[in-house]
């Protein structure tokens, strides 16, 4: 048995590379500070055959805190169940079956109660009745694919309207455009490893619609709906966006998903780009830690996602596209989530279903109430938590103790989904993004999400350890200040988290418009924390990915209320316990040793009565997202008094197209998610291109400008 006290810095090679990079940065860099981008273009046309359509996506004591996580290595004290795990990242492991599932286990607990989105497609007037043949079915299937990517069935998105894809909104041209757009999306999604050419898109569409194909293809390409990602042929492609012109330069602040995606897209569009990142690693709130440790029988290791982890809905998800391009198998989070009473007994299935149904019904009632409130007394909002509790009392739901504990568990689950107390959530708008939810299974990526991050960051000019302190913007351009360095550019893209904007860590000169400052203040930004524990072996069973535990004390309902098992995907016997709501705040004030002891006490309360020994973990890690100065929290939510519009305001550029904003908290449709961050990066790359073109054409027509 070995106590591993080695402090493992995150990715030492990366740290070194960063230092090397920094020595190359001039003290007062001007435009020369930009890494020159290969201007060898191949006109963006890479002709490849598109393969046959497959529309379904393939699926101790604290040591040294790294950033703000606290890591402890604990020697195993229990070796009695020492059968060791093989660590296969991909295949399901053989069950040790210490905990055979009792019959009639409860269903999966999704992060939110979801509404479905796909129900109305057959009633869609965009598809005339006489086409409901095989062509009709194909159109439906293509429309479904486009819907899964976020396009409405029979109308245009705001982006499309802004891009003038049709001359008249709502006419026949629009209906035809939508069919063509859906077709192109579906065609590319059928083989995301290929570069879909305009000619290929034209092949299956009558020539009379060539203009529509040109328009739809250009829109989809420039907005990152097709030909995006990490397939080799796509990574190499360069568009000729600035033929004969000096390409503008852009400084991207932040190398999280939004910043990385935007930087890649801007480079492929022909911009000169550099990325400034305060940390010594890419990924931001996507952070995978390698955990390892040894005990009596040998050593174990696993990759733990301590930030963004689950791909919440794989249909249409751009990260699902990346997974296919990289050949990464996805692991569906299985639809079983047993809940345990404090005694360790499994919650009665009947009671569980009854309370879940009552909980959902109360939420429905709250939705109806708010509908009338919004219609009649427009500006009034109340906390979702208060409304739910009032309704619970009125309808006499969950009155005995077991039911109450179950009800509390659902509340904690909602607090996890929204990273805040229900008392902070806007009853009126907390779920404003529900209609856009990505459909399909919730999935894990084997080896953790850093696989995406590293692939996205590869060969990008990211300058680590550069903490941006201020951004000055004006009609001539932008200067970004980081320590004693200045970076001059034509445009800047700020992707820092809402927590950083709220804190005022970056000064904007001139000050951001009042409207934006108010939205930053109104929109919520909350906390979720995790304890990742690597055990010497899997004692909880291989057949589940999640389980939960109930508590008698309502005030601690979010404390380790849900466990994720990453045994199937992380490479080792890894359990992650979630801390949500009030408990997430308290958690950051406790020592990691005490927190881990508490989790173990809970786990032993569940498993010891079953005769299953819970060993000490060989390594444990406690996140501290609230204390992280590059995040100050976990993700955004709609606070009382805020609404989905605040996400849009956060996304607005300032300084007449000089400073742009991306990141999860700028995405009204997909906030608080990894894919939301990704899509916001794509969106802003397209916006930057639009503004750069506008500026280039106005300076060509008016060279004095
Ligand atoms: C605990 C936790 C669990 C989550 N679970 C899920 C999940 O299961 N599924 C899901 O889809 N999403 C989840 N999320 C949300 C998801 O991780 C985020 O929405 C997404 O990663 C945000 O990406 P971003 O690019 O917008 O921001 P970030 O990833 O935060 O990137 C912003 C970057 O800016 C940098 N930065 C900040 N300040 C400065 C500065 N002054 N100068 C220079 N650089 C700076 C930061 O270091 C960071 O790298 C979770 C998040 C957390 C914290």
XYZ file of C-alpha atoms and ligand atoms in Angstrom:
758
model
C 0.000 0.000 0.000
C 1.460 3.264 -0.986
C 0.467 6.719 -0.074
C 0.792 8.775 -3.156
C 1.707 12.265 -2.139
C 3.171 13.266 -5.404
C 1.851 16.572 -6.617
C 0.997 16.239 -10.242
C 0.955 19.488 -12.144
C -1.551 19.532 -14.901
C -0.006 18.735 -18.220
C 3.632 19.715 -17.614
C 4.458 19.617 -21.308
C 1.737 22.156 -21.924
C 3.017 24.403 -19.162
C 6.428 24.331 -20.718
C 5.079 25.032 -24.160
C 3.223 27.963 -22.735
C 6.339 29.450 -21.237
C 8.065 29.067 -24.562
C 5.205 30.771 -26.313
C 5.272 33.671 -23.941
C 8.913 34.378 -24.471
C 8.017 35.014 -28.076
C 5.456 37.672 -27.287
C 6.813 41.173 -27.739
C 6.358 43.437 -24.723
C 4.237 45.875 -26.659
C 3.025 43.826 -29.515
C 1.201 45.503 -32.304
C -0.223 43.669 -35.256
C 3.080 41.837 -35.667
C 2.227 39.885 -32.556
C -0.089 37.804 -34.627
C 1.052 34.450 -35.771
C 0.912 34.634 -39.551
C -1.706 32.324 -40.903
C -1.103 30.186 -43.933
C -2.684 32.131 -46.740
C -2.416 29.284 -49.175
C -6.022 28.790 -50.001
C -7.693 26.097 -51.961
C -10.927 28.035 -52.426
C -12.672 25.978 -49.808
C -13.658 23.341 -52.338
C -12.540 19.916 -51.450
C -14.302 17.545 -53.671
C -15.103 14.263 -52.042
C -17.923 11.861 -52.498
C -20.520 11.948 -49.824
C -21.068 8.443 -48.603
C -24.464 6.824 -48.355
C -26.722 8.617 -45.967
C -26.752 7.531 -42.372
C -28.790 10.154 -40.675
C -28.455 8.703 -37.200
C -25.516 10.135 -35.332
C -23.129 7.401 -34.231
C -23.758 7.506 -31.693
C -5.169 12.894 3.885
C -4.840 16.514 3.774
C -4.950 19.057 1.176
C -1.992 18.964 -1.098
C -1.455 21.653 -3.621
C -4.569 23.170 -5.105
C -4.374 23.250 -8.852
C -6.270 26.329 -10.006
C -8.988 26.015 -7.425
C -9.504 22.273 -7.108
C -8.284 20.613 -3.993
C -6.792 17.234 -4.332
C -6.169 14.629 -1.683
C -4.582 11.251 -1.927
C -5.888 8.722 0.494
C -4.428 5.293 1.169
C -6.862 2.457 0.925
C -7.862 1.046 4.296
C -10.049 -1.690 2.974
C -8.701 -4.391 0.745
C -11.235 -7.085 1.308
C -12.929 -6.789 -2.085
C -9.713 -6.454 -3.963
C -10.790 -7.780 -7.344
C -9.188 -5.365 -9.692
C -10.810 -3.629 -12.604
C -9.474 -3.776 -16.091
C -9.507 -0.266 -17.423
C -11.010 -0.409 -20.838
C -12.084 3.017 -21.986
C -14.474 1.850 -24.581
C -16.163 -1.413 -23.871
C -18.520 -2.066 -21.046
C -16.692 -3.884 -18.295
C -17.823 -7.141 -16.843
C -19.949 -6.632 -13.810
C -18.490 -7.547 -10.438
C -22.123 -7.520 -9.400
C -21.715 -6.485 -5.802
C -25.010 -4.703 -5.978
C -27.486 -6.555 -8.139
C -30.232 -4.200 -9.137
C -33.451 -4.683 -7.339
C -36.432 -5.191 -9.661
C -38.400 -2.227 -10.901
C -35.671 0.377 -10.587
C -36.577 3.981 -11.158
C -36.110 5.711 -14.468
C -33.302 8.026 -15.471
C -33.165 11.455 -13.914
C -32.571 13.990 -16.604
C -30.960 17.228 -15.666
C -34.250 18.976 -16.223
C -37.808 18.084 -16.780
C -37.917 18.353 -20.521
C -40.500 19.249 -23.060
C -40.382 17.472 -26.377
C -39.899 19.405 -29.541
C -40.469 17.029 -32.397
C -44.182 16.442 -32.193
C -45.581 18.832 -34.730
C -43.641 18.166 -37.817
C -46.379 16.327 -39.723
C -48.714 19.249 -39.306
C -46.230 21.529 -40.970
C -47.731 23.471 -43.872
C -44.296 23.965 -45.457
C -44.651 20.512 -46.973
C -47.634 20.296 -49.332
C -49.943 17.305 -48.857
C -49.299 15.907 -52.331
C -45.633 15.481 -51.459
C -46.294 13.121 -48.545
C -44.867 10.251 -50.537
C -41.321 8.979 -50.289
C -40.133 12.460 -51.260
C -42.294 13.831 -48.474
C -40.747 11.392 -46.031
C -37.278 12.407 -47.101
C -38.162 16.056 -46.674
C -39.538 15.292 -43.232
C -36.420 13.424 -42.307
C -34.240 16.295 -43.546
C -36.408 18.779 -41.666
C -35.957 16.700 -38.520
C -32.211 16.779 -38.947
C -32.311 20.559 -39.426
C -34.593 20.931 -36.394
C -32.201 18.938 -34.277
C -29.541 21.506 -35.197
C -31.863 24.309 -34.085
C -33.628 25.397 -37.279
C -37.385 25.951 -37.091
C -39.549 23.813 -39.375
C -41.266 26.502 -41.377
C -39.625 29.784 -40.620
C -36.205 31.377 -40.770
C -33.884 31.948 -37.858
C -32.897 35.489 -36.923
C -29.425 34.730 -38.277
C -30.895 33.779 -41.640
C -33.030 36.893 -41.774
C -30.019 39.030 -40.906
C -28.045 37.308 -43.656
C -30.804 38.146 -46.196
C -31.162 34.578 -47.394
C -34.444 35.409 -49.150
C -35.752 38.586 -50.684
C -39.227 38.339 -49.124
C -39.958 36.829 -45.729
C -42.740 34.281 -45.670
C -43.257 33.616 -49.391
C -42.674 30.689 -51.729
C -39.004 31.539 -52.060
C -38.652 31.101 -48.309
C -40.433 27.727 -48.367
C -38.080 26.534 -51.124
C -35.060 27.944 -49.345
C -35.973 26.021 -46.194
C -36.201 22.753 -48.143
C -32.803 23.419 -49.750
C -31.218 24.454 -46.430
C -32.544 21.345 -44.704
C -31.288 19.175 -47.546
C -27.769 20.593 -47.353
C -27.614 20.173 -43.575
C -28.846 16.583 -43.792
C -26.418 15.830 -46.624
C -23.424 16.996 -44.620
C -24.614 15.395 -41.390
C -24.803 12.073 -43.238
C -21.015 12.145 -43.480
C -19.457 14.730 -41.239
C -15.925 13.670 -42.064
C -16.242 15.048 -45.596
C -16.135 18.546 -46.960
C -19.481 19.046 -48.643
C -18.987 21.063 -51.797
C -21.525 23.385 -53.327
C -21.530 21.239 -56.468
C -22.334 18.171 -54.483
C -25.160 19.992 -52.756
C -26.479 21.023 -56.177
C -26.491 17.489 -57.562
C -29.786 16.492 -56.035
C -31.556 19.827 -56.501
C -33.110 21.147 -59.691
C -30.928 23.673 -61.478
C -33.614 26.351 -61.309
C -32.893 26.502 -57.565
C -29.164 27.077 -58.022
C -29.341 30.557 -56.497
C -31.056 29.181 -53.426
C -28.409 26.480 -53.147
C -25.683 29.131 -53.408
C -27.325 31.247 -50.724
C -28.081 28.370 -48.342
C -24.636 26.802 -48.822
C -22.863 30.108 -48.154
C -24.997 30.810 -45.095
C -24.498 27.345 -43.619
C -20.777 27.324 -44.319
C -20.069 30.764 -42.892
C -22.219 30.195 -39.819
C -20.591 26.868 -39.039
C -23.582 24.602 -39.645
C -21.747 22.481 -42.208
C -18.103 21.622 -42.840
C -17.063 22.397 -39.283
C -15.035 20.438 -36.793
C -11.950 18.304 -36.648
C -11.987 15.945 -39.618
C -8.601 16.271 -41.381
C -10.088 17.578 -44.619
C -12.069 20.201 -42.703
C -9.153 21.283 -40.531
C -7.063 21.957 -43.619
C -9.673 23.980 -45.472
C -9.231 27.722 -45.830
C -11.920 29.992 -47.218
C -11.118 32.961 -49.413
C -12.956 35.539 -47.384
C -10.526 38.402 -47.980
C -9.260 37.876 -51.508
C -6.752 40.596 -52.298
C -7.321 42.366 -48.979
C -5.258 42.528 -45.829
C -7.061 40.090 -43.513
C -8.274 41.740 -40.311
C -6.855 40.532 -37.023
C -8.815 39.392 -34.016
C -7.781 38.832 -30.399
C -9.868 36.154 -28.717
C -9.965 36.415 -24.921
C -10.388 32.998 -23.310
C -9.534 29.514 -24.556
C -12.644 27.717 -23.341
C -14.842 25.943 -25.849
C -16.337 29.194 -27.167
C -12.948 30.840 -27.661
C -11.297 27.783 -29.215
C -14.111 27.149 -31.663
C -14.310 30.807 -32.661
C -10.544 31.008 -33.147
C -10.531 27.894 -35.366
C -13.409 29.163 -37.416
C -11.911 32.647 -37.805
C -8.600 31.166 -38.915
C -10.321 29.026 -41.504
C -12.130 32.136 -42.739
C -8.772 33.811 -43.314
C -8.533 36.129 -40.288
C -5.321 36.589 -38.360
C -6.026 35.401 -34.844
C -4.457 35.037 -31.448
C -5.999 33.755 -28.273
C -5.153 35.094 -24.800
C -5.835 32.724 -21.950
C -5.334 33.476 -18.249
C -4.821 29.854 -17.176
C -1.993 27.573 -18.187
C -4.310 25.226 -20.050
C -7.140 25.365 -22.586
C -10.720 24.287 -21.879
C -11.880 26.688 -19.147
C -14.860 25.079 -17.464
C -14.144 21.848 -19.322
C -11.422 20.319 -17.264
C -10.350 16.692 -17.169
C -7.957 15.560 -14.458
C -5.954 12.411 -14.642
C -6.341 10.635 -11.318
C -4.293 7.707 -10.188
C -3.250 5.898 -7.101
C -2.106 2.572 -5.755
C -3.177 0.283 -2.980
C -2.473 -3.294 -1.906
C -3.373 -5.012 -5.161
C -2.047 -2.568 -7.631
C -2.660 0.783 -9.218
C -5.698 2.356 -10.814
C -6.148 5.446 -12.898
C -8.986 7.339 -14.520
C -9.787 10.571 -16.301
C -12.192 12.726 -14.298
C -14.236 15.598 -15.692
C -14.470 18.094 -12.864
C -16.255 20.674 -15.024
C -18.543 20.074 -18.006
C -19.134 16.391 -18.354
C -22.361 15.115 -19.910
C -23.345 15.796 -23.517
C -26.947 16.651 -22.687
C -28.720 15.413 -25.810
C -26.747 14.014 -28.663
C -29.052 14.775 -31.619
C -27.773 17.782 -33.458
C -25.112 18.357 -30.798
C -21.947 19.785 -32.407
C -19.865 17.870 -29.862
C -21.492 14.695 -31.168
C -20.209 15.704 -34.608
C -16.711 16.150 -33.193
C -16.941 12.728 -31.547
C -17.835 11.132 -34.877
C -15.040 12.946 -36.661
C -12.529 11.845 -34.038
C -13.884 8.302 -34.004
C -14.791 8.539 -30.311
C -17.493 6.150 -29.179
C -20.165 7.747 -27.019
C -21.415 6.118 -23.866
C -25.140 6.621 -23.312
C -25.891 7.502 -19.696
C -28.143 4.586 -18.842
C -31.752 5.101 -17.905
C -31.556 3.831 -14.361
C -31.013 5.920 -11.278
C -31.740 4.101 -8.025
C -32.433 6.369 -5.067
C -31.457 5.333 -1.548
C -32.988 6.286 1.786
C -30.694 7.386 4.638
C -31.051 3.816 5.975
C -29.490 2.515 2.778
C -32.725 0.936 1.591
C -33.862 1.478 -1.951
C -36.784 3.877 -2.264
C -40.031 2.084 -3.003
C -40.615 2.247 -6.755
C -44.295 3.119 -6.381
C -43.592 6.018 -4.017
C -40.768 7.174 -6.239
C -42.974 7.280 -9.352
C -45.802 8.941 -7.470
C -43.616 11.766 -6.153
C -41.895 12.261 -9.474
C -45.299 12.586 -11.143
C -46.529 14.986 -8.447
C -43.367 17.040 -8.761
C -43.809 17.331 -12.522
C -47.467 18.188 -12.101
C -46.632 20.984 -9.688
C -44.128 22.360 -12.166
C -46.865 22.266 -14.821
C -49.199 24.150 -12.519
C -46.515 26.738 -11.893
C -46.111 27.084 -15.677
C -49.828 27.697 -16.100
C -49.820 30.251 -13.312
C -46.934 32.131 -14.812
C -48.598 32.148 -18.207
C -51.500 34.096 -16.781
C -49.135 36.258 -14.738
C -47.100 37.115 -17.809
C -50.250 37.940 -19.754
C -51.869 40.016 -17.026
C -49.197 41.516 -14.790
C -46.277 41.620 -17.138
C -43.449 42.737 -14.912
C -44.026 40.563 -11.863
C -41.729 37.666 -11.179
C -41.276 35.471 -8.125
C -38.726 32.821 -7.174
C -39.534 29.397 -8.582
C -38.780 27.864 -5.168
C -41.478 29.932 -3.440
C -44.070 29.114 -6.063
C -43.320 25.392 -5.867
C -43.485 25.321 -2.081
C -46.788 27.214 -2.066
C -48.262 24.792 -4.579
C -46.905 21.815 -2.655
C -48.686 22.983 0.474
C -51.902 23.848 -1.363
C -52.072 20.465 -3.099
C -50.873 18.507 -0.082
C -47.991 16.857 -1.975
C -45.232 14.933 -0.185
C -46.571 15.159 3.299
C -45.006 12.097 4.907
C -41.293 11.957 5.536
C -40.232 9.589 2.786
C -42.240 11.507 0.231
C -40.840 14.780 1.491
C -37.291 13.465 1.145
C -38.044 12.384 -2.409
C -39.561 15.730 -3.225
C -36.454 17.421 -1.832
C -34.320 15.209 -4.035
C -36.148 16.488 -7.114
C -35.662 20.044 -5.908
C -31.948 19.352 -5.509
C -31.862 17.908 -9.022
C -33.381 21.113 -10.361
C -30.847 23.126 -8.365
C -28.113 21.075 -9.984
C -29.524 21.675 -13.478
C -29.615 25.406 -12.830
C -26.567 25.682 -10.579
C -28.465 27.689 -8.012
C -31.042 27.663 -5.256
C -34.608 27.486 -6.487
C -35.153 30.651 -4.461
C -32.951 32.511 -6.965
C -34.596 31.173 -10.126
C -37.100 33.197 -12.110
C -40.449 31.432 -12.028
C -41.337 33.186 -15.260
C -38.304 32.308 -17.366
C -36.105 29.726 -15.627
C -36.789 27.173 -18.374
C -36.943 29.561 -21.331
C -34.449 27.351 -23.211
C -36.506 24.157 -22.888
C -38.005 24.334 -26.407
C -34.537 24.208 -27.952
C -33.240 21.293 -25.943
C -31.021 18.935 -27.893
C -32.885 15.672 -28.348
C -31.480 12.182 -27.931
C -29.483 10.449 -25.279
C -27.292 12.038 -22.678
C -23.751 10.756 -23.231
C -20.239 10.628 -21.821
C -17.088 10.759 -23.881
C -14.554 8.073 -23.019
C -11.455 9.645 -21.523
C -13.242 12.892 -20.694
C -14.030 16.065 -22.578
C -10.451 17.280 -22.688
C -10.144 15.073 -25.743
C -12.244 17.671 -27.565
C -10.413 20.545 -25.982
C -6.962 19.319 -26.948
C -8.072 18.551 -30.480
C -9.623 22.016 -30.797
C -6.586 23.761 -29.322
C -4.096 21.907 -31.496
C -1.968 24.297 -33.571
C -3.936 27.343 -32.458
C -1.948 30.427 -31.449
C -3.006 30.355 -27.796
C -0.908 32.436 -25.389
C -1.385 30.952 -21.924
C -0.869 32.747 -18.631
C -2.063 36.030 -20.146
C -4.659 37.492 -17.829
C -6.562 40.186 -19.669
C -7.150 43.198 -17.448
C -8.695 45.707 -19.805
C -10.005 46.211 -23.301
C -9.991 49.625 -25.001
C -12.041 50.038 -28.110
C -12.815 52.810 -30.550
C -13.433 53.487 -34.204
C -9.796 52.671 -35.074
C -9.716 49.281 -33.438
C -9.125 47.575 -30.132
C -6.236 47.255 -27.685
C -6.279 44.358 -25.254
C -4.091 44.698 -22.149
C -2.702 41.687 -20.300
C -0.081 42.446 -17.632
C 2.562 44.590 -19.289
C 1.581 43.522 -22.785
C -0.702 45.265 -25.246
C -2.313 43.563 -28.175
C -3.666 45.819 -30.911
C -6.259 44.385 -33.205
C -9.134 45.237 -35.498
C -11.645 43.336 -33.394
C -11.709 41.428 -30.107
C -13.871 38.535 -29.020
C -14.428 38.273 -25.278
C -15.438 34.782 -24.139
C -14.782 35.044 -20.396
C -17.460 33.595 -18.098
C -20.338 35.702 -16.814
C -18.823 35.346 -13.319
C -15.703 37.199 -14.518
C -17.790 39.945 -16.141
C -19.881 40.297 -12.979
C -16.750 40.615 -10.884
C -15.476 43.420 -13.114
C -12.098 41.681 -13.528
C -11.827 43.145 -17.022
C -12.164 46.902 -17.461
C -13.831 48.084 -20.676
C -12.964 51.533 -22.011
C -15.302 53.128 -22.821
C -17.525 51.470 -20.270
C -19.899 48.846 -21.622
C -23.325 50.268 -22.536
C -25.713 50.528 -19.584
C -28.063 47.996 -21.135
C -25.298 45.407 -21.176
C -24.086 46.214 -17.685
C -27.615 45.788 -16.391
C -28.025 42.444 -18.140
C -24.711 41.265 -16.646
C -26.057 42.241 -13.237
C -29.484 40.646 -13.729
C -28.589 37.307 -15.262
C -27.772 34.649 -12.693
C -24.495 32.781 -12.418
C -24.465 29.906 -9.987
C -22.457 27.139 -8.447
C -22.163 23.403 -8.825
C -19.288 21.441 -7.330
C -18.002 17.913 -7.608
C -16.038 15.413 -5.566
C -14.238 12.961 -7.836
C -13.096 9.770 -6.103
C -10.956 7.051 -7.581
C -11.482 3.775 -5.732
C -9.311 0.664 -5.775
C -12.234 -1.200 -7.353
C -15.850 -0.708 -8.339
C -18.087 -1.607 -5.384
C -21.287 0.053 -6.688
C -21.832 -2.166 -9.715
C -21.176 -1.882 -13.417
C -24.778 -1.722 -14.549
C -25.583 1.805 -13.433
C -24.233 5.224 -14.369
C -26.092 7.195 -11.713
C -27.583 6.752 -8.269
C -28.911 9.173 -5.709
C -29.406 9.456 -1.997
C -32.088 11.152 0.067
C -31.624 13.177 3.204
C -33.904 13.920 6.139
C -32.564 17.441 6.451
C -34.074 19.615 3.707
C -31.373 22.225 4.157
C -28.707 19.767 2.972
C -30.698 18.289 0.084
C -28.052 19.195 -2.503
C -25.150 17.643 -0.577
C -23.868 14.631 -2.538
C -27.430 13.971 -3.665
C -26.398 12.382 -6.974
C -23.470 10.154 -7.933
C -22.164 9.589 -11.434
C -20.246 6.412 -12.103
C -17.589 6.828 -14.762
C -16.380 3.245 -14.624
C -17.448 2.562 -18.199
C -15.656 5.528 -19.724
C -12.937 6.946 -17.501
C -10.552 4.024 -17.527
C -10.985 3.183 -13.839
C -13.354 2.863 -10.890
C -14.319 6.528 -10.637
C -17.312 7.962 -8.795
C -18.243 11.629 -8.912
C -20.529 13.075 -6.230
C -22.411 16.297 -6.990
C -22.922 19.179 -4.604
C -25.724 21.542 -5.608
C -27.729 24.464 -4.241
C -26.902 25.777 -0.781
C -24.585 22.843 -0.181
C -22.365 23.873 -3.113
C -21.598 27.188 -1.421
C -20.953 25.605 1.999
C -18.800 22.936 0.393
C -16.186 25.507 -0.633
C -15.689 26.515 3.006
C -15.011 22.957 4.183
C -11.697 21.157 4.061
C -11.527 18.579 1.269
C -10.642 15.906 3.815
C -13.857 16.561 5.723
C -15.878 16.583 2.513
C -14.463 13.255 1.387
C -15.103 11.768 4.844
C -18.714 12.894 4.544
C -19.147 11.325 1.112
C -17.668 8.084 2.398
C -20.037 8.138 5.351
C -22.946 8.459 2.923
C -21.667 5.700 0.643
C -21.095 3.395 3.605
C -24.622 4.155 4.810
C -25.899 2.874 1.459
C -23.614 -0.112 0.894
C -22.640 -1.508 4.303
C -26.188 -2.673 5.112
C -25.946 -4.712 1.880
C -22.708 -6.319 3.051
C -20.631 -4.355 0.568
C -17.436 -2.843 1.921
C -16.709 0.687 0.763
C -12.940 1.151 0.575
C -11.187 4.482 0.962
C -10.500 6.140 -2.375
C -6.913 6.094 -3.593
C -7.317 9.682 -4.707
C -10.002 12.325 -4.352
C -10.485 15.757 -5.793
C -12.830 18.540 -4.695
C -13.696 21.267 -7.176
C -13.837 24.918 -6.124
C -15.520 26.638 -9.059
C -16.740 29.523 -6.934
C -13.207 30.483 -5.852
C -11.746 30.079 -9.313
C -10.725 33.564 -10.421
C -11.184 32.652 -14.073
C -14.746 31.545 -13.535
C -16.207 32.623 -10.154
C -18.901 29.994 -10.460
C -20.151 27.222 -12.705
C -22.764 28.378 -15.203
C -25.542 30.853 -15.894
C -29.195 30.694 -14.937
C -32.229 32.952 -15.314
C -32.482 34.797 -12.000
C -35.627 36.426 -10.630
C -36.099 39.649 -12.594
C -34.042 38.408 -15.548
C -35.218 36.718 -18.752
C -33.892 34.965 -21.842
C -33.464 38.394 -23.462
C -30.514 39.035 -21.170
C -28.585 36.257 -22.930
C -29.157 38.123 -26.196
C -28.016 41.402 -24.673
C -24.880 39.709 -23.391
C -24.236 38.505 -26.929
C -24.468 41.979 -28.493
C -21.252 43.475 -29.785
C -20.123 46.923 -28.676
C -18.229 49.816 -30.247
C -19.882 49.490 -33.661
C -18.577 46.002 -34.261
C -15.265 46.189 -32.410
C -15.766 44.004 -29.336
C -17.812 40.821 -29.621
C -19.007 38.419 -26.935
C -19.345 34.638 -26.885
C -19.607 31.942 -24.217
C -22.389 29.894 -22.706
C -23.994 32.937 -21.052
C -24.463 34.579 -24.446
C -26.497 31.710 -25.816
C -30.201 32.098 -25.143
C -31.114 28.788 -26.746
C -28.432 26.578 -25.200
C -27.105 28.333 -22.103
C -25.124 26.617 -19.344
C -23.854 23.885 -21.631
C -20.747 22.889 -23.528
C -22.595 22.816 -26.838
C -24.039 26.258 -26.057
C -20.509 27.595 -25.634
C -19.434 25.883 -28.859
C -22.331 27.297 -30.875
C -21.792 30.798 -29.486
C -18.213 30.678 -30.761
C -19.451 29.750 -34.226
C -22.087 32.471 -34.108
C -19.579 35.183 -33.263
C -17.094 34.050 -35.900
C -19.888 34.588 -38.446
C -20.730 37.980 -36.950
C -17.105 39.057 -37.049
C -16.896 38.031 -40.699
C -20.048 39.991 -41.531
C -18.730 43.139 -39.841
C -15.253 42.758 -41.357
C -16.783 42.515 -44.829
C -18.981 45.508 -44.203
C -15.964 47.486 -43.045
C -13.843 46.317 -45.975
C -16.491 47.296 -48.509
C -17.072 50.697 -46.917
C -13.332 51.425 -46.890
C -13.034 50.324 -50.550
C -15.855 52.623 -51.540
C -14.487 55.377 -49.299
C -10.695 54.875 -49.113
C -10.231 58.017 -47.002
C -12.049 56.312 -44.142
C -19.021 21.757 -12.441
C -19.577 21.992 -13.831
C -20.349 21.002 -14.423
C -20.863 21.188 -15.705
N -21.565 20.180 -16.303
C -21.932 20.296 -17.594
C -22.478 19.191 -18.284
O -22.594 18.091 -17.736
N -22.842 19.353 -19.578
C -22.680 20.543 -20.227
O -23.012 20.632 -21.417
N -22.142 21.606 -19.596
C -21.757 21.514 -18.311
N -21.161 22.556 -17.681
C -21.106 23.865 -18.373
C -19.997 23.937 -19.408
O -18.812 23.379 -18.902
C -19.783 25.393 -19.784
O -21.020 25.945 -20.203
C -18.791 25.599 -20.923
O -17.644 24.821 -20.769
C -18.430 27.088 -20.967
O -17.502 27.355 -22.011
P -17.105 28.866 -22.317
O -16.157 28.838 -23.427
O -18.337 29.668 -22.438
O -16.422 29.390 -20.967
P -15.088 28.884 -20.255
O -14.907 27.452 -20.494
O -15.170 29.325 -18.839
O -13.947 29.664 -21.030
C -13.613 30.994 -20.733
C -12.103 31.096 -20.683
O -11.761 32.450 -20.372
C -10.617 32.412 -19.528
N -10.530 33.671 -18.790
C -11.315 34.118 -17.798
N -10.911 35.341 -17.419
C -9.859 35.658 -18.187
C -9.025 36.801 -18.276
N -9.201 37.876 -17.498
N -8.011 36.795 -19.175
C -7.808 35.737 -19.990
N -8.576 34.631 -19.940
C -9.599 34.606 -19.058
C -10.892 31.226 -18.628
O -9.719 30.762 -17.999
C -11.484 30.233 -19.591
O -10.505 29.395 -20.154
C -20.610 22.406 -16.401
C -19.826 23.388 -15.805
C -19.303 23.191 -14.541
C -18.426 24.241 -13.925
